[in-house]
PDB file of C-alpha atoms in Angstrom:
ATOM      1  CA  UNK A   1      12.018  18.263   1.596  1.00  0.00           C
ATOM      2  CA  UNK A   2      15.316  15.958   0.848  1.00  0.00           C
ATOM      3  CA  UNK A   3      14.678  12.463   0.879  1.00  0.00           C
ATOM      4  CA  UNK A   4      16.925   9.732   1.064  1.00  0.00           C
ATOM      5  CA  UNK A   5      17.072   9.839  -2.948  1.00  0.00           C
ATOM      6  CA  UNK A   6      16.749  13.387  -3.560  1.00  0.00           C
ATOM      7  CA  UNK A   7      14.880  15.890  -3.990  1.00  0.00           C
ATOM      8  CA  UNK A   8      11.841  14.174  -5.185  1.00  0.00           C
ATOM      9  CA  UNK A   9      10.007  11.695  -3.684  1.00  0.00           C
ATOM     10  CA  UNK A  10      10.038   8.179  -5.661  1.00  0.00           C
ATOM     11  CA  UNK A  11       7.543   5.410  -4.702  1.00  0.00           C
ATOM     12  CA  UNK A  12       7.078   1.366  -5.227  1.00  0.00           C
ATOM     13  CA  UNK A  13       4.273  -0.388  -5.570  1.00  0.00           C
ATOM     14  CA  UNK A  14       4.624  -4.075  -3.937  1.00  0.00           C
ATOM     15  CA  UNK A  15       0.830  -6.232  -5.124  1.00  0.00           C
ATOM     16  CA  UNK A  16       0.943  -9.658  -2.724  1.00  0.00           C
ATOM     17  CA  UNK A  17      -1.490 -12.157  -3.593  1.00  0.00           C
ATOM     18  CA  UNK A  18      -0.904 -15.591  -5.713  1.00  0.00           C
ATOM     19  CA  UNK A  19      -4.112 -15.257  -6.935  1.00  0.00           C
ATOM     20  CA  UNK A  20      -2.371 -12.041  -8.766  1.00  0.00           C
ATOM     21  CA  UNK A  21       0.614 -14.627 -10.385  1.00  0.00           C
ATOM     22  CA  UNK A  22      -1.977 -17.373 -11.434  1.00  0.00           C
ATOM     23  CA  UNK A  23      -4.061 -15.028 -13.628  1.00  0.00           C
ATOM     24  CA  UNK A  24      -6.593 -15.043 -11.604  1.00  0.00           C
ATOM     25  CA  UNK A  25      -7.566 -11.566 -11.379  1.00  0.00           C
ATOM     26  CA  UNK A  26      -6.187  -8.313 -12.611  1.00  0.00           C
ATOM     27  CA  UNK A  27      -3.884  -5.976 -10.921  1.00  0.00           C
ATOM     28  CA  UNK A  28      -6.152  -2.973 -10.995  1.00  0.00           C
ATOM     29  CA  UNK A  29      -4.835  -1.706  -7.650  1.00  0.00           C
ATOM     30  CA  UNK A  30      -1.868  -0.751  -9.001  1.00  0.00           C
ATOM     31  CA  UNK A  31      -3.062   0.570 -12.310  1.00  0.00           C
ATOM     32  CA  UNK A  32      -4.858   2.991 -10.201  1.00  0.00           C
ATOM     33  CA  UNK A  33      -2.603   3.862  -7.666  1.00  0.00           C
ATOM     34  CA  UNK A  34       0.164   4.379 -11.005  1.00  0.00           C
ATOM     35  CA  UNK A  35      -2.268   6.772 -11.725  1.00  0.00           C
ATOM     36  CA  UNK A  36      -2.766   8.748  -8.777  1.00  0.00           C
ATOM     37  CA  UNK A  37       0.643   9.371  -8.016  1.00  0.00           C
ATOM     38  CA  UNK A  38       1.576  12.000 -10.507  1.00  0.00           C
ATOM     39  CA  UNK A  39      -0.568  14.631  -9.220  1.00  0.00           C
ATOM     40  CA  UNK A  40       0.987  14.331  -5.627  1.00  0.00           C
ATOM     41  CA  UNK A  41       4.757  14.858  -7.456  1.00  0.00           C
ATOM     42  CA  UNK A  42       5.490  11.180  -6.859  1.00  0.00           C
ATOM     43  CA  UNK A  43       7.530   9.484  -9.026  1.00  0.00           C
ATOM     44  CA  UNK A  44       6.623   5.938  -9.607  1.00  0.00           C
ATOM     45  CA  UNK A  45      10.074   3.262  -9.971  1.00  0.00           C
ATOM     46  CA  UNK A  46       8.358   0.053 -10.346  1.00  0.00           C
ATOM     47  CA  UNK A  47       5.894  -2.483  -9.418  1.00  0.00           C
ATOM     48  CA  UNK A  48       6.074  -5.256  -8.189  1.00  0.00           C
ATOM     49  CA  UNK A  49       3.892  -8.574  -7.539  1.00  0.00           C
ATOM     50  CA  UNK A  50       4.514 -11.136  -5.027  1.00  0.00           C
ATOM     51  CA  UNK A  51       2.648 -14.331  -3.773  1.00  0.00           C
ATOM     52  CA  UNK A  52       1.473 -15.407  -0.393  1.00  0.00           C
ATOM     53  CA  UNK A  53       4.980 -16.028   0.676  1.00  0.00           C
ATOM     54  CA  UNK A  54       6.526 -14.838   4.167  1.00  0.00           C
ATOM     55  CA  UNK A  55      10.397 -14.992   2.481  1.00  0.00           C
ATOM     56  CA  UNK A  56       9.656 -13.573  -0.948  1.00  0.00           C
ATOM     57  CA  UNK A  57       7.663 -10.404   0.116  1.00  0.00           C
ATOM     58  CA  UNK A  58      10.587  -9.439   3.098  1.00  0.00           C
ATOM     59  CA  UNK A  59      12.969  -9.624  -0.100  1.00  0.00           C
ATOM     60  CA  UNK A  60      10.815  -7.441  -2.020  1.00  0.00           C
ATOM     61  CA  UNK A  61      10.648  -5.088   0.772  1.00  0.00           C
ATOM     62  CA  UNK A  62      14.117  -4.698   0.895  1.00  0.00           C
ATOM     63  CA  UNK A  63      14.834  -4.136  -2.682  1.00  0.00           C
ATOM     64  CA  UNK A  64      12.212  -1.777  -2.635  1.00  0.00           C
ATOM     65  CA  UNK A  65      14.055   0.247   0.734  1.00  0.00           C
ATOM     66  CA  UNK A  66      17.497   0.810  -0.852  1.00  0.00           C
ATOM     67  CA  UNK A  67      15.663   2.132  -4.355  1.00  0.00           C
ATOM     68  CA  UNK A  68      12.916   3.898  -3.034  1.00  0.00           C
ATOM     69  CA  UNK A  69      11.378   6.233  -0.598  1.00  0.00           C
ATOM     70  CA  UNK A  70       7.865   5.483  -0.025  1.00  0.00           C
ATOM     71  CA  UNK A  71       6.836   1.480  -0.780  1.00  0.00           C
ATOM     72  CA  UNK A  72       3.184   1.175  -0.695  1.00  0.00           C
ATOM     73  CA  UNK A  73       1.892  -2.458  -0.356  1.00  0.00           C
ATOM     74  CA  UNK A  74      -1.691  -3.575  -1.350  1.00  0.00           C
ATOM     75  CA  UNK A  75      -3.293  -6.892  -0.244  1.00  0.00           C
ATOM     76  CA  UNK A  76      -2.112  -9.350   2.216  1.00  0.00           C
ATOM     77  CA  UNK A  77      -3.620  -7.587   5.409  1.00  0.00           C
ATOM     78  CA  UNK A  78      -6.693 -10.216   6.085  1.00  0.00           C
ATOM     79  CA  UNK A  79      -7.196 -12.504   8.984  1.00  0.00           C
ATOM     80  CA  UNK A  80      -6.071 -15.783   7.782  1.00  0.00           C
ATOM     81  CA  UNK A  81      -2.710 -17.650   7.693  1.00  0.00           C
ATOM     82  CA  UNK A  82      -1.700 -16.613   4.348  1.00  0.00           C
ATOM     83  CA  UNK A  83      -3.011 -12.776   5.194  1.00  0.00           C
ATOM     84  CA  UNK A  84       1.466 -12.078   5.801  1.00  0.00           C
ATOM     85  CA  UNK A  85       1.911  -8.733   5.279  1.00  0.00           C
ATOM     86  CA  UNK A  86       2.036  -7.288   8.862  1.00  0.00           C
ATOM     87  CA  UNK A  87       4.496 -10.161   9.555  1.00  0.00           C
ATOM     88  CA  UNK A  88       6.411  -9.387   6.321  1.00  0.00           C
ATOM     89  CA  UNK A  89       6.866  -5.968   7.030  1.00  0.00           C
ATOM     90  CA  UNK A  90       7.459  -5.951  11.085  1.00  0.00           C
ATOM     91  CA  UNK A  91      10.357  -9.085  10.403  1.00  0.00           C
ATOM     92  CA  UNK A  92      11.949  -6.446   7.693  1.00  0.00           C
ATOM     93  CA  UNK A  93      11.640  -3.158  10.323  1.00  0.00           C
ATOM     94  CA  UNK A  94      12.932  -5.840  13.132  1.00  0.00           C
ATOM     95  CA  UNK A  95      10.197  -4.817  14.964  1.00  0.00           C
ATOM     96  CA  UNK A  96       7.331  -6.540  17.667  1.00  0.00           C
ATOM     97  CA  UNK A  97       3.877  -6.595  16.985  1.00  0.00           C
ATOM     98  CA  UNK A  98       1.659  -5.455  20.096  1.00  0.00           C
ATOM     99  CA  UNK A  99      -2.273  -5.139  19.812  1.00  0.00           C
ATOM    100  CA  UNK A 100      -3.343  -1.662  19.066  1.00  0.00           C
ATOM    101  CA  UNK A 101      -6.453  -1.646  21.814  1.00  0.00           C
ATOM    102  CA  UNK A 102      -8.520   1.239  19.740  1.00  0.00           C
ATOM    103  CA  UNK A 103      -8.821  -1.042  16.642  1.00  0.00           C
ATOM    104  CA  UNK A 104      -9.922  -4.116  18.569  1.00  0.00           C
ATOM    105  CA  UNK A 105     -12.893  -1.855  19.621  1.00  0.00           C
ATOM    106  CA  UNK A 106     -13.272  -1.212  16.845  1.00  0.00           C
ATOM    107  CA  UNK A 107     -13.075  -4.713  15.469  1.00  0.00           C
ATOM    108  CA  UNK A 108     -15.640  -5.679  18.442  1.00  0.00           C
ATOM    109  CA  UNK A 109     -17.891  -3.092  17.734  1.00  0.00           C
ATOM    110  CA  UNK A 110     -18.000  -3.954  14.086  1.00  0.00           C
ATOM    111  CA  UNK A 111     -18.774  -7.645  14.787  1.00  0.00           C
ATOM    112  CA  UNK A 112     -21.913  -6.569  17.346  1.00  0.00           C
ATOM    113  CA  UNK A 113     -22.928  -4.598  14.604  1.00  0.00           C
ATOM    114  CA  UNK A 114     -23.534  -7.682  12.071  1.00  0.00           C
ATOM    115  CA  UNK A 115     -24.781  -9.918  15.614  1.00  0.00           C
ATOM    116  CA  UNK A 116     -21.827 -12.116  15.095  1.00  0.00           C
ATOM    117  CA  UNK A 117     -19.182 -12.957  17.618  1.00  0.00           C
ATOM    118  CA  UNK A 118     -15.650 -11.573  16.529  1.00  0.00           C
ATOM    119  CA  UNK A 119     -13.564 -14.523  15.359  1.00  0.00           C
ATOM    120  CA  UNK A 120      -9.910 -14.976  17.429  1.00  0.00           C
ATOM    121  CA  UNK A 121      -8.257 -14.845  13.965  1.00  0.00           C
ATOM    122  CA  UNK A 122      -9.655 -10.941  13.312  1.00  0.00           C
ATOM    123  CA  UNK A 123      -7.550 -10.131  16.276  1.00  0.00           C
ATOM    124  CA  UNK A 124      -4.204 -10.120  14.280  1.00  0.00           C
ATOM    125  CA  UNK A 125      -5.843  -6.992  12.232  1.00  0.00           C
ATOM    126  CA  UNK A 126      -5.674  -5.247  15.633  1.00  0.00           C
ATOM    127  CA  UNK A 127      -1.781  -5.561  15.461  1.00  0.00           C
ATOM    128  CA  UNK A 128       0.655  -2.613  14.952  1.00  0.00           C
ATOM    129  CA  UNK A 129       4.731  -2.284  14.959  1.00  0.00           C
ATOM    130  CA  UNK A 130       5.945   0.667  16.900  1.00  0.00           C
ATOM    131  CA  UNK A 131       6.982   3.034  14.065  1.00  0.00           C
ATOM    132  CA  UNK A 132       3.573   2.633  12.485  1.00  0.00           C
ATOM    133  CA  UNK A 133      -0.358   3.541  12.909  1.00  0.00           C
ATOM    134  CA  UNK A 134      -3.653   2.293  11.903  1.00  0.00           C
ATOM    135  CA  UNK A 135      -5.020   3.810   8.471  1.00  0.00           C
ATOM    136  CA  UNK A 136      -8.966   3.692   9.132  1.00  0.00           C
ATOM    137  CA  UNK A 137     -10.867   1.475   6.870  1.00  0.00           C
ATOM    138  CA  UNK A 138     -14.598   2.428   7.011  1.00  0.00           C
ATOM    139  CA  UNK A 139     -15.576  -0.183   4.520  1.00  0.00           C
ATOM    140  CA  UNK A 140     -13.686  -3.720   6.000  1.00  0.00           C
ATOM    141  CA  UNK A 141     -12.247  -5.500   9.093  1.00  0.00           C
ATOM    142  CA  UNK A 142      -8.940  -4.900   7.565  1.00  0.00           C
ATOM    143  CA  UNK A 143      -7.034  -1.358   8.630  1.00  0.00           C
ATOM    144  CA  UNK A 144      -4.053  -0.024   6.626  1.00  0.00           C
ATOM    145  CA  UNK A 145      -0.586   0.599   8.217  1.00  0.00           C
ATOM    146  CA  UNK A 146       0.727   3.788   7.468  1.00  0.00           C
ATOM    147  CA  UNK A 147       4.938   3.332   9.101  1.00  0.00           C
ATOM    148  CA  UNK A 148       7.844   6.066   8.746  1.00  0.00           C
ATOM    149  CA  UNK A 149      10.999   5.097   9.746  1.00  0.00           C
ATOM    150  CA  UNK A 150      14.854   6.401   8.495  1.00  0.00           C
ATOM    151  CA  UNK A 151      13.137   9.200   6.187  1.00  0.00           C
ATOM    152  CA  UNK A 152      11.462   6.371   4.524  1.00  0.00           C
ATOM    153  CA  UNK A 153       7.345   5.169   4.316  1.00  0.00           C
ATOM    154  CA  UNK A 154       5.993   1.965   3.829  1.00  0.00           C
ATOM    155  CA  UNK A 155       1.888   2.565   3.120  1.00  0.00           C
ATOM    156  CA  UNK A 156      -0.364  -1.263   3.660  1.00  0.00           C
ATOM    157  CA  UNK A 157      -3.508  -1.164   2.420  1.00  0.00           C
ATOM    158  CA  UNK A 158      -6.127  -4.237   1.782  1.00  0.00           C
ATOM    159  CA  UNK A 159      -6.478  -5.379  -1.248  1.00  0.00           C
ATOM    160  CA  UNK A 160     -10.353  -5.041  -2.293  1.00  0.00           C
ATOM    161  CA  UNK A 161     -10.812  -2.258  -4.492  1.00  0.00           C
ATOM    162  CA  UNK A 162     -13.593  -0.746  -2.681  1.00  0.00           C
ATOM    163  CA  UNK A 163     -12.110  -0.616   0.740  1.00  0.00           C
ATOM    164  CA  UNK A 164      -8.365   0.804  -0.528  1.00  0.00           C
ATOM    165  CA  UNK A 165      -9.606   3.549  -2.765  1.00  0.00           C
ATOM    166  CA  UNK A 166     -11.505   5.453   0.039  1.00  0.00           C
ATOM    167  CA  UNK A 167      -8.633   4.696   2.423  1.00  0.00           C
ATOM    168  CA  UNK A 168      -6.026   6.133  -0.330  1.00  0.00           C
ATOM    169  CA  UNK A 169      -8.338   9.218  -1.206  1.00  0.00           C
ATOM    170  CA  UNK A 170      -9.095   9.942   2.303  1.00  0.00           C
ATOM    171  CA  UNK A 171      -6.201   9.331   4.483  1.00  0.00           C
ATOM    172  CA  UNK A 172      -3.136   8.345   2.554  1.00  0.00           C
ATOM    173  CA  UNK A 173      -2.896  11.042  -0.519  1.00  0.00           C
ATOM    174  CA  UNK A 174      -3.910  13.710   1.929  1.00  0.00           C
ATOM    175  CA  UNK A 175      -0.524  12.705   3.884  1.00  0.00           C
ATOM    176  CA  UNK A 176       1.866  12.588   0.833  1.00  0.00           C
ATOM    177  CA  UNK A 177       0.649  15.894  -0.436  1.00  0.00           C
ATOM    178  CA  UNK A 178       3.231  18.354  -0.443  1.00  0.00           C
ATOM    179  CA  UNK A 179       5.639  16.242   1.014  1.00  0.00           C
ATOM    180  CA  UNK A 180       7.452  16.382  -2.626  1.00  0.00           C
ATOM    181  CA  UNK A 181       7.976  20.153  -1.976  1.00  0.00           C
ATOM    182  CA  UNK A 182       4.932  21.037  -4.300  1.00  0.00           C
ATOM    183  CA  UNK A 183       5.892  19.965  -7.140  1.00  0.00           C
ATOM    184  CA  UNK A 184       3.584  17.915  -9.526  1.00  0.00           C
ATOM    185  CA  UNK A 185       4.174  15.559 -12.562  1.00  0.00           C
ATOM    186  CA  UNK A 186       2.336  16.434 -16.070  1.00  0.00           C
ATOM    187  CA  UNK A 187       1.973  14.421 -18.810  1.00  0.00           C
ATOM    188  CA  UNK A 188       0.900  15.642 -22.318  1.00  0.00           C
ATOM    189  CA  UNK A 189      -0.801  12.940 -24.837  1.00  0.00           C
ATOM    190  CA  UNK A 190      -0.018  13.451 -29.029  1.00  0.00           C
ATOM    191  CA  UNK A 191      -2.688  11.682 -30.734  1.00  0.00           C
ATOM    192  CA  UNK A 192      -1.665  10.597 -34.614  1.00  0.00           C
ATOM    193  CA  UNK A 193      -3.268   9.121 -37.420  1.00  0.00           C
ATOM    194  CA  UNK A 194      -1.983   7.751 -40.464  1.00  0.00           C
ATOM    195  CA  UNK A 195       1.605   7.934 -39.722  1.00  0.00           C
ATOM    196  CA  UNK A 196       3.968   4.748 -38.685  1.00  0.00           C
ATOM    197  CA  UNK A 197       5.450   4.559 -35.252  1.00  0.00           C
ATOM    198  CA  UNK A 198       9.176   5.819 -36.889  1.00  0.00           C
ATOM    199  CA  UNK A 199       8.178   8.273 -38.867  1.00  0.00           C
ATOM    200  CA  UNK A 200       6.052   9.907 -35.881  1.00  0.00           C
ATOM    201  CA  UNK A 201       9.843   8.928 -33.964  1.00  0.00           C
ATOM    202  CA  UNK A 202      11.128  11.503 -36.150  1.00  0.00           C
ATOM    203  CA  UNK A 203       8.811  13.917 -36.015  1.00  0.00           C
ATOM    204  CA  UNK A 204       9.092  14.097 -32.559  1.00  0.00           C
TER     205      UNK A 204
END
């Protein structure tokens, strides 16, 4: 297929969360999507990590637009006031919010579930822009956004570890495979010993 860049299909990884500037915790989301991309003939062209901030993020998203044909944004899609990525995303596309009726069922029947009543801020994770879906998430409150616009993707997904790697295996690398024409990416490791870094330079 010919994407906007080419032949080959290049992605961006976009981490929100302060808590990811301050040290706080460790970026393993994207070490592992990095890592899963290869196999689906994605090429990864950077990655990049923005705080809790509305103006910052809708920048990244547009750098990441003109460079790159898939973005895929992790984190950022909870219920509270500094959850911004559904409103970061929508103000880039230009496009209204409207609440996606299936996943406040789903929402509601999640709550009766646990025997709590569903809080009014969970209702935002029941929103959805017009050129995107809901990505089920089995495992959290929180579904995914999965948008394609102008031969380009933008992939959402929660930040928590355990509820984004069962949404990527499940519903998101199952959509990107083959769309880079079959093609894979392969890596081969050379393991030295006793040899500097130049002189193994030369050797190679």
């Amino acid at each position: 297929p010919f994407w906007r860049g080419g032949l080959s299909l290049k992605a961006e990884i976009i981490s929100i969360g302060t808590e990811l500037l301050l040290g706080e915790i460790v970026n393993t989301n994207a070490s592992y999507l990095a890592g899963s991309l290869p196999a689906l003939g994605i090429d990864l062209y950077c990655i990049t990590v923005v705080g809790d901030n509305l103006p910052r993020f809708k920048e990244a998203l547009e750098r990441a637009w003109g460079r790159s044909d898939i973005i895929i944004a992790t984190g950022g899609l909870g219920p509270t006031e500094d959850d911004l990525t559904r409103e970061a995303i929508a103000g880039f596309l230009g496009e209204e919010m409207t609440v996606d009726e299936a996943q406040v069922k789903i929402l509601e029947e999640r709550f009766r579930k646990r025997q709590m009543p569903i809080p009014a801020r969970n209702l935002k994770q029941a929103m959805v822009v017009p050129s995107g879906c809901a990505i089920p998430n089995p495992r959290g409150t929180a579904p995914g956004w999965w948008v394609e616009r102008d031969d380009g993707i933008i992939v959402a997904l929660p930040g928590p570890p355990r509820e984004l790697r069962p949404m990527w295996e499940r519903e998101v690398a199952p959509r990107l495979e083959g769309r880079s024409g079959g093609m894979v990416l392969v890596t081969r490791t050379l393991k030295t010993f006793g040899a500097g870094e130049a002189l193994v330079d030369e050797m190679v």
